PDB file of C-alpha atoms and ligand atoms in Angstrom:
ATOM      1  CA  MET E  15     -27.592  15.144   3.450  1.00 56.00           C
ATOM      2  CA  GLN E  16     -24.379  14.301   5.925  1.00 65.00           C
ATOM      3  CA  ASN E  17     -21.100  13.378   3.646  1.00 92.00           C
ATOM      4  CA  THR E  18     -22.722  15.284   0.778  1.00 95.00           C
ATOM      5  CA  ALA E  19     -21.426  18.443  -0.739  1.00 96.00           C
ATOM      6  CA  LEU E  20     -22.220  20.704  -3.992  1.00 97.00           C
ATOM      7  CA  VAL E  21     -20.266  21.656  -6.569  1.00 98.00           C
ATOM      8  CA  VAL E  22     -21.418  25.004  -8.699  1.00 98.00           C
ATOM      9  CA  VAL E  23     -18.998  24.895 -12.148  1.00 99.00           C
ATOM     10  CA  ASP E  24     -18.375  27.830 -13.787  1.00 98.00           C
ATOM     11  CA  MET E  25     -21.945  30.160 -13.179  1.00 99.00           C
ATOM     12  CA  GLN E  26     -20.292  33.359 -14.529  1.00 98.00           C
ATOM     13  CA  TYR E  27     -21.427  36.248 -16.322  1.00 99.00           C
ATOM     14  CA  ASP E  28     -19.329  35.660 -19.208  1.00 99.00           C
ATOM     15  CA  PHE E  29     -21.263  31.915 -19.601  1.00 99.00           C
ATOM     16  CA  ILE E  30     -24.558  33.333 -18.832  1.00 98.00           C
ATOM     17  CA  ASP E  31     -24.795  36.819 -20.957  1.00 98.00           C
ATOM     18  CA  GLY E  32     -21.195  37.080 -21.702  1.00 98.00           C
ATOM     19  CA  SER E  33     -19.033  36.506 -24.604  1.00 98.00           C
ATOM     20  CA  LEU E  34     -19.572  32.938 -24.437  1.00 98.00           C
ATOM     21  CA  ALA E  35     -23.062  33.026 -23.216  1.00 98.00           C
ATOM     22  CA  CYS E  36     -24.636  29.172 -23.116  1.00 98.00           C
ATOM     23  CA  GLN E  37     -28.321  27.926 -23.526  1.00 98.00           C
ATOM     24  CA  ASN E  38     -30.344  27.647 -20.389  1.00 98.00           C
ATOM     25  CA  ALA E  39     -27.789  29.581 -17.935  1.00 98.00           C
ATOM     26  CA  ASP E  40     -30.576  31.129 -16.557  1.00 98.00           C
ATOM     27  CA  ASN E  41     -32.901  28.123 -15.900  1.00 98.00           C
ATOM     28  CA  ALA E  42     -29.845  26.786 -14.671  1.00 98.00           C
ATOM     29  CA  ILE E  43     -29.025  29.746 -12.111  1.00 98.00           C
ATOM     30  CA  SER E  44     -33.112  29.352 -10.838  1.00 98.00           C
ATOM     31  CA  GLN E  45     -33.073  25.665 -10.601  1.00 98.00           C
ATOM     32  CA  THR E  46     -29.540  25.716  -8.624  1.00 98.00           C
ATOM     33  CA  LEU E  47     -31.053  28.524  -6.209  1.00 97.00           C
ATOM     34  CA  ASN E  48     -34.035  25.842  -5.957  1.00 97.00           C
ATOM     35  CA  PHE E  49     -31.987  23.147  -4.869  1.00 96.00           C
ATOM     36  CA  ILE E  50     -29.602  25.100  -2.785  1.00 94.00           C
ATOM     37  CA  ASP E  51     -32.767  26.186  -0.901  1.00 90.00           C
ATOM     38  CA  LYS E  52     -34.077  23.119  -0.303  1.00 88.00           C
ATOM     39  CA  HIS E  53     -30.748  21.753   1.054  1.00 85.00           C
ATOM     40  CA  THR E  54     -30.044  24.696   3.288  1.00 79.00           C
ATOM     41  CA  LYS E  55     -33.084  24.478   4.738  1.00 68.00           C
ATOM     42  CA  GLY E  56     -33.192  28.634   4.359  1.00 53.00           C
ATOM     43  CA  GLN E  57     -29.602  29.129   6.010  1.00 54.00           C
ATOM     44  CA  ARG E  58     -29.388  31.547   3.350  1.00 52.00           C
ATOM     45  CA  GLY E  59     -25.834  33.743   4.092  1.00 52.00           C
ATOM     46  CA  GLU E  60     -24.804  32.107   7.178  1.00 52.00           C
ATOM     47  CA  GLU E  61     -21.944  30.500   5.698  1.00 52.00           C
ATOM     48  CA  HIS E  62     -20.548  28.857   8.496  1.00 50.00           C
ATOM     49  CA  GLU E  63     -23.767  26.693   9.164  1.00 49.00           C
ATOM     50  CA  ILE E  64     -23.836  25.871   5.581  1.00 47.00           C
ATOM     51  CA  LEU E  65     -20.637  24.655   5.709  1.00 48.00           C
ATOM     52  CA  ASP E  66     -21.288  22.127   8.530  1.00 57.00           C
ATOM     53  CA  THR E  67     -24.465  20.692   6.989  1.00 73.00           C
ATOM     54  CA  PHE E  68     -23.952  21.258   3.029  1.00 87.00           C
ATOM     55  CA  PRO E  69     -20.707  22.928   2.008  1.00 93.00           C
ATOM     56  CA  ILE E  70     -20.936  24.409  -1.567  1.00 95.00           C
ATOM     57  CA  LEU E  71     -17.724  24.519  -3.698  1.00 97.00           C
ATOM     58  CA  PHE E  72     -17.781  27.015  -6.480  1.00 98.00           C
ATOM     59  CA  THR E  73     -15.383  26.777  -9.338  1.00 98.00           C
ATOM     60  CA  ARG E  74     -14.751  29.569 -11.730  1.00 98.00           C
ATOM     61  CA  ASP E  75     -12.836  29.922 -14.886  1.00 98.00           C
ATOM     62  CA  TYR E  76     -10.141  31.970 -14.288  1.00 98.00           C
ATOM     63  CA  HIS E  77      -8.150  33.376 -17.354  1.00 98.00           C
ATOM     64  CA  PRO E  78      -5.109  35.327 -17.822  1.00 98.00           C
ATOM     65  CA  ALA E  79      -5.776  38.094 -20.704  1.00 98.00           C
ATOM     66  CA  ASP E  80      -3.903  36.530 -23.084  1.00 98.00           C
ATOM     67  CA  HIS E  81      -4.762  32.602 -22.493  1.00 98.00           C
ATOM     68  CA  SER E  82      -3.835  30.066 -24.983  1.00 98.00           C
ATOM     69  CA  SER E  83      -7.841  29.016 -25.702  1.00 98.00           C
ATOM     70  CA  PHE E  84      -8.710  32.295 -26.952  1.00 98.00           C
ATOM     71  CA  ALA E  85      -9.182  33.207 -30.683  1.00 98.00           C
ATOM     72  CA  GLU E  86      -6.574  36.138 -31.315  1.00 97.00           C
ATOM     73  CA  GLN E  87      -4.260  33.482 -29.444  1.00 97.00           C
ATOM     74  CA  GLY E  88      -4.714  30.855 -31.911  1.00 97.00           C
ATOM     75  CA  GLY E  89      -7.610  28.763 -29.591  1.00 98.00           C
ATOM     76  CA  THR E  90     -11.163  27.867 -30.032  1.00 97.00           C
ATOM     77  CA  TRP E  91     -12.690  30.366 -27.480  1.00 98.00           C
ATOM     78  CA  PRO E  92     -13.493  34.068 -27.803  1.00 98.00           C
ATOM     79  CA  SER E  93     -11.939  35.618 -24.981  1.00 98.00           C
ATOM     80  CA  HIS E  94     -13.930  34.915 -21.874  1.00 98.00           C
ATOM     81  CA  CYS E  95     -13.953  34.640 -17.998  1.00 98.00           C
ATOM     82  CA  VAL E  96     -10.528  36.931 -17.711  1.00 98.00           C
ATOM     83  CA  ALA E  97      -9.137  37.329 -14.113  1.00 98.00           C
ATOM     84  CA  GLY E  98     -10.590  40.292 -12.286  1.00 98.00           C
ATOM     85  CA  THR E  99     -12.975  41.307 -15.013  1.00 98.00           C
ATOM     86  CA  HIS E 100     -16.723  41.211 -14.907  1.00 98.00           C
ATOM     87  CA  GLY E 101     -17.525  38.504 -17.193  1.00 99.00           C
ATOM     88  CA  ALA E 102     -15.238  36.360 -14.375  1.00 98.00           C
ATOM     89  CA  GLU E 103     -17.647  37.269 -11.729  1.00 98.00           C
ATOM     90  CA  ILE E 104     -20.096  34.179  -9.949  1.00 98.00           C
ATOM     91  CA  HIS E 105     -23.587  35.284 -10.721  1.00 98.00           C
ATOM     92  CA  GLU E 106     -24.844  37.666  -8.166  1.00 98.00           C
ATOM     93  CA  SER E 107     -27.629  35.866  -7.469  1.00 98.00           C
ATOM     94  CA  LEU E 108     -25.143  32.813  -6.056  1.00 97.00           C
ATOM     95  CA  VAL E 109     -22.844  34.992  -4.125  1.00 97.00           C
ATOM     96  CA  PRO E 110     -24.593  35.149  -0.780  1.00 93.00           C
ATOM     97  CA  TYR E 111     -22.986  30.924  -0.657  1.00 94.00           C
ATOM     98  CA  VAL E 112     -19.830  31.935  -1.876  1.00 96.00           C
ATOM     99  CA  CYS E 113     -16.831  31.731   0.319  1.00 94.00           C
ATOM    100  CA  GLU E 114     -12.993  31.928  -0.500  1.00 96.00           C
ATOM    101  CA  GLU E 115     -12.038  28.974   1.038  1.00 96.00           C
ATOM    102  CA  LEU E 116     -14.516  26.900  -1.038  1.00 97.00           C
ATOM    103  CA  THR E 117     -13.894  29.437  -4.408  1.00 98.00           C
ATOM    104  CA  PHE E 118     -11.374  27.248  -6.824  1.00 98.00           C
ATOM    105  CA  ASP E 119      -9.970  28.910  -9.520  1.00 98.00           C
ATOM    106  CA  LYS E 120      -8.719  27.066 -13.200  1.00 98.00           C
ATOM    107  CA  GLY E 121      -7.428  27.844 -15.956  1.00 98.00           C
ATOM    108  CA  CYS E 122      -4.948  30.494 -14.653  1.00 98.00           C
ATOM    109  CA  ASP E 123      -2.039  28.888 -16.704  1.00 98.00           C
ATOM    110  CA  LYS E 124      -1.934  31.212 -19.885  1.00 98.00           C
ATOM    111  CA  SER E 125      -0.431  27.655 -21.953  1.00 98.00           C
ATOM    112  CA  ALA E 126      -2.927  25.044 -20.748  1.00 97.00           C
ATOM    113  CA  GLU E 127      -6.389  24.529 -20.918  1.00 97.00           C
ATOM    114  CA  GLN E 128      -8.319  23.031 -17.662  1.00 98.00           C
ATOM    115  CA  TYR E 129     -11.595  22.187 -18.262  1.00 98.00           C
ATOM    116  CA  SER E 130     -12.050  20.081 -15.177  1.00 98.00           C
ATOM    117  CA  GLY E 131     -12.294  22.180 -11.181  1.00 98.00           C
ATOM    118  CA  PHE E 132     -11.035  18.812  -9.440  1.00 98.00           C
ATOM    119  CA  GLU E 133      -7.717  20.643  -9.495  1.00 98.00           C
ATOM    120  CA  GLY E 134      -9.084  24.203  -9.349  1.00 98.00           C
ATOM    121  CA  GLN E 135      -6.891  26.001  -6.789  1.00 98.00           C
ATOM    122  CA  ASN E 136      -8.196  28.076  -3.716  1.00 98.00           C
ATOM    123  CA  ASN E 137      -6.740  31.339  -2.758  1.00 97.00           C
ATOM    124  CA  ALA E 138      -4.768  29.316  -0.418  1.00 97.00           C
ATOM    125  CA  GLU E 139      -3.188  26.709  -3.483  1.00 98.00           C
ATOM    126  CA  GLN E 140      -5.828  24.164  -1.697  1.00 98.00           C
ATOM    127  CA  SER E 141      -7.301  21.950  -4.663  1.00 98.00           C
ATOM    128  CA  LEU E 142     -11.155  21.370  -4.745  1.00 98.00           C
ATOM    129  CA  GLY E 143     -10.087  17.665  -4.864  1.00 98.00           C
ATOM    130  CA  GLU E 144      -8.179  18.145  -1.118  1.00 98.00           C
ATOM    131  CA  ILE E 145     -10.876  20.256   0.472  1.00 97.00           C
ATOM    132  CA  LEU E 146     -13.621  17.431  -0.621  1.00 97.00           C
ATOM    133  CA  GLU E 147     -11.415  14.655   1.069  1.00 96.00           C
ATOM    134  CA  MET E 148     -10.826  16.971   4.291  1.00 94.00           C
ATOM    135  CA  LEU E 149     -15.064  17.048   4.321  1.00 93.00           C
ATOM    136  CA  ASP E 150     -15.322  13.388   4.223  1.00 92.00           C
ATOM    137  CA  THR E 151     -17.440  13.801   1.335  1.00 95.00           C
ATOM    138  CA  THR E 152     -19.153  10.500  -0.512  1.00 96.00           C
ATOM    139  CA  ASP E 153     -21.566  12.350  -2.408  1.00 97.00           C
ATOM    140  CA  VAL E 154     -21.201  15.113  -4.909  1.00 98.00           C
ATOM    141  CA  TYR E 155     -23.831  16.455  -6.506  1.00 98.00           C
ATOM    142  CA  VAL E 156     -23.007  18.639  -9.490  1.00 98.00           C
ATOM    143  CA  CYS E 157     -24.874  21.635 -11.441  1.00 99.00           C
ATOM    144  CA  GLY E 158     -23.275  24.358 -13.847  1.00 99.00           C
ATOM    145  CA  ILE E 159     -21.815  25.456 -17.416  1.00 98.00           C
ATOM    146  CA  ALA E 160     -20.922  24.024 -19.551  1.00 98.00           C
ATOM    147  CA  THR E 161     -22.347  20.400 -19.540  1.00 98.00           C
ATOM    148  CA  GLU E 162     -20.251  19.222 -22.410  1.00 98.00           C
ATOM    149  CA  TYR E 163     -16.787  21.002 -21.348  1.00 98.00           C
ATOM    150  CA  CYS E 164     -16.044  21.877 -17.811  1.00 98.00           C
ATOM    151  CA  VAL E 165     -19.078  19.931 -16.025  1.00 98.00           C
ATOM    152  CA  ARG E 166     -18.230  16.919 -17.903  1.00 98.00           C
ATOM    153  CA  ASN E 167     -14.357  16.955 -17.468  1.00 98.00           C
ATOM    154  CA  THR E 168     -15.106  17.723 -13.517  1.00 98.00           C
ATOM    155  CA  CYS E 169     -17.990  15.111 -12.771  1.00 98.00           C
ATOM    156  CA  GLU E 170     -15.498  12.597 -14.636  1.00 98.00           C
ATOM    157  CA  ASP E 171     -12.428  13.379 -12.352  1.00 98.00           C
ATOM    158  CA  LEU E 172     -14.862  13.247  -9.421  1.00 98.00           C
ATOM    159  CA  LYS E 173     -15.798   9.925 -10.492  1.00 98.00           C
ATOM    160  CA  LYS E 174     -11.960   8.764 -10.983  1.00 98.00           C
ATOM    161  CA  ALA E 175     -11.381   9.775  -7.534  1.00 98.00           C
ATOM    162  CA  GLY E 176     -14.151   7.500  -6.512  1.00 98.00           C
ATOM    163  CA  TYR E 177     -16.882   9.831  -5.500  1.00 98.00           C
ATOM    164  CA  LYS E 178     -20.843   8.670  -6.027  1.00 98.00           C
ATOM    165  CA  VAL E 179     -21.542  11.780  -8.427  1.00 98.00           C
ATOM    166  CA  HIS E 180     -24.844  12.877  -8.808  1.00 98.00           C
ATOM    167  CA  LEU E 181     -25.363  15.374 -12.003  1.00 98.00           C
ATOM    168  CA  LEU E 182     -28.450  17.842 -11.561  1.00 98.00           C
ATOM    169  CA  SER E 183     -29.558  17.818 -15.088  1.00 98.00           C
ATOM    170  CA  GLU E 184     -32.041  20.456 -14.301  1.00 98.00           C
ATOM    171  CA  CYS E 185     -29.567  22.910 -13.143  1.00 98.00           C
ATOM    172  CA  LEU E 186     -27.041  22.863 -16.093  1.00 99.00           C
ATOM    173  CA  GLY E 187     -26.403  25.326 -19.192  1.00 99.00           C
ATOM    174  CA  TYR E 188     -24.477  24.380 -22.391  1.00 99.00           C
ATOM    175  CA  VAL E 189     -22.884  25.473 -25.599  1.00 98.00           C
ATOM    176  CA  ASP E 190     -24.947  23.220 -27.671  1.00 98.00           C
ATOM    177  CA  GLU E 191     -28.117  21.007 -27.445  1.00 98.00           C
ATOM    178  CA  LYS E 192     -27.206  18.143 -28.929  1.00 98.00           C
ATOM    179  CA  GLY E 193     -24.108  18.114 -27.458  1.00 98.00           C
ATOM    180  CA  HIS E 194     -25.632  18.481 -24.039  1.00 98.00           C
ATOM    181  CA  ILE E 195     -27.951  15.605 -24.540  1.00 98.00           C
ATOM    182  CA  GLN E 196     -24.875  13.129 -26.126  1.00 98.00           C
ATOM    183  CA  ALA E 197     -22.698  14.086 -23.043  1.00 98.00           C
ATOM    184  CA  LEU E 198     -25.334  13.735 -20.097  1.00 98.00           C
ATOM    185  CA  GLN E 199     -25.789   9.703 -21.837  1.00 98.00           C
ATOM    186  CA  GLU E 200     -22.497   9.473 -22.219  1.00 98.00           C
ATOM    187  CA  MET E 201     -21.813  10.559 -18.858  1.00 98.00           C
ATOM    188  CA  SER E 202     -24.514   8.171 -17.401  1.00 98.00           C
ATOM    189  CA  ASP E 203     -23.322   5.355 -19.143  1.00 98.00           C
ATOM    190  CA  ASN E 204     -19.904   6.075 -17.391  1.00 97.00           C
ATOM    191  CA  GLY E 205     -21.673   5.347 -14.006  1.00 98.00           C
ATOM    192  CA  ILE E 206     -22.873   9.050 -13.146  1.00 98.00           C
ATOM    193  CA  CYS E 207     -26.257   9.576 -11.466  1.00 98.00           C
ATOM    194  CA  ILE E 208     -28.477  11.984 -13.606  1.00 98.00           C
ATOM    195  CA  GLU E 209     -30.928  13.350 -11.452  1.00 97.00           C
TER     196      GLU E 209
HETATM  197  C1  LIG C 451     -15.562  26.105 -20.523  1.00 95.42           C
HETATM  198  C2  LIG C 451     -15.153  26.656 -22.994  1.00 95.42           C
HETATM  199  C3  LIG C 451     -13.847  27.433 -21.945  1.00 95.42           C
HETATM  200  C4  LIG C 451     -16.443  25.568 -19.578  1.00 95.42           C
HETATM  201  C5  LIG C 451     -14.562  26.854 -20.081  1.00 95.42           C
HETATM  202  O1  LIG C 451     -16.839  26.371 -18.121  1.00 95.42           O
HETATM  203  O2  LIG C 451     -17.207  24.841 -19.804  1.00 95.42           O
HETATM  204  N1  LIG C 451     -16.070  25.947 -21.777  1.00 95.42           N
HETATM  205  N2  LIG C 451     -13.594  27.428 -21.277  1.00 95.42           N
HETATM  206 ZN1  LIG C 452     -12.421  29.110 -20.603  1.00 95.42          ZN
END
């Protein structure tokens, strides 16, 4: 798995069982854990060894309380993933694989929607795209929530940047099943490998 990385998109409580709970989220998490176990050969929790062999990058939707995408601000979504709240935390089962340098926040600017995690930033203000480049990545596996929004936009930006993108279709949560299936089809047509 040299030159391969996993990007886990927005597996946060608000998208799992919170204000924007998505379909198939629980199953997506257990399938993601299966995938990680297979590729880390039981290195659970040993951050740096995992980092050497199979880096796992996480994105977080991480909004201010008055983000413009929220209904009370005239936006389309219920309030979700407000920075510092439980709903913005990554699911506890994945926390053993999370490290700060490989956690990228997006949607932090009140006035902008930011579905793609590609320009999300870690606490040192490095972007996910920059870190993948530093890691000499060629192939990126992607899973997460939601297929039609943040997963799709992240995959498309990765593809544009020249990566071979493998979307783990069993490891996805979605807002709407029809939208999910259509998004998979369109991504496939666009050269993203649906695994
Ligand atoms: C997302 C809706 C609003 C996502 C984020 O992570 O797909 N969806 N904000
Ligand atoms: Zn959001």
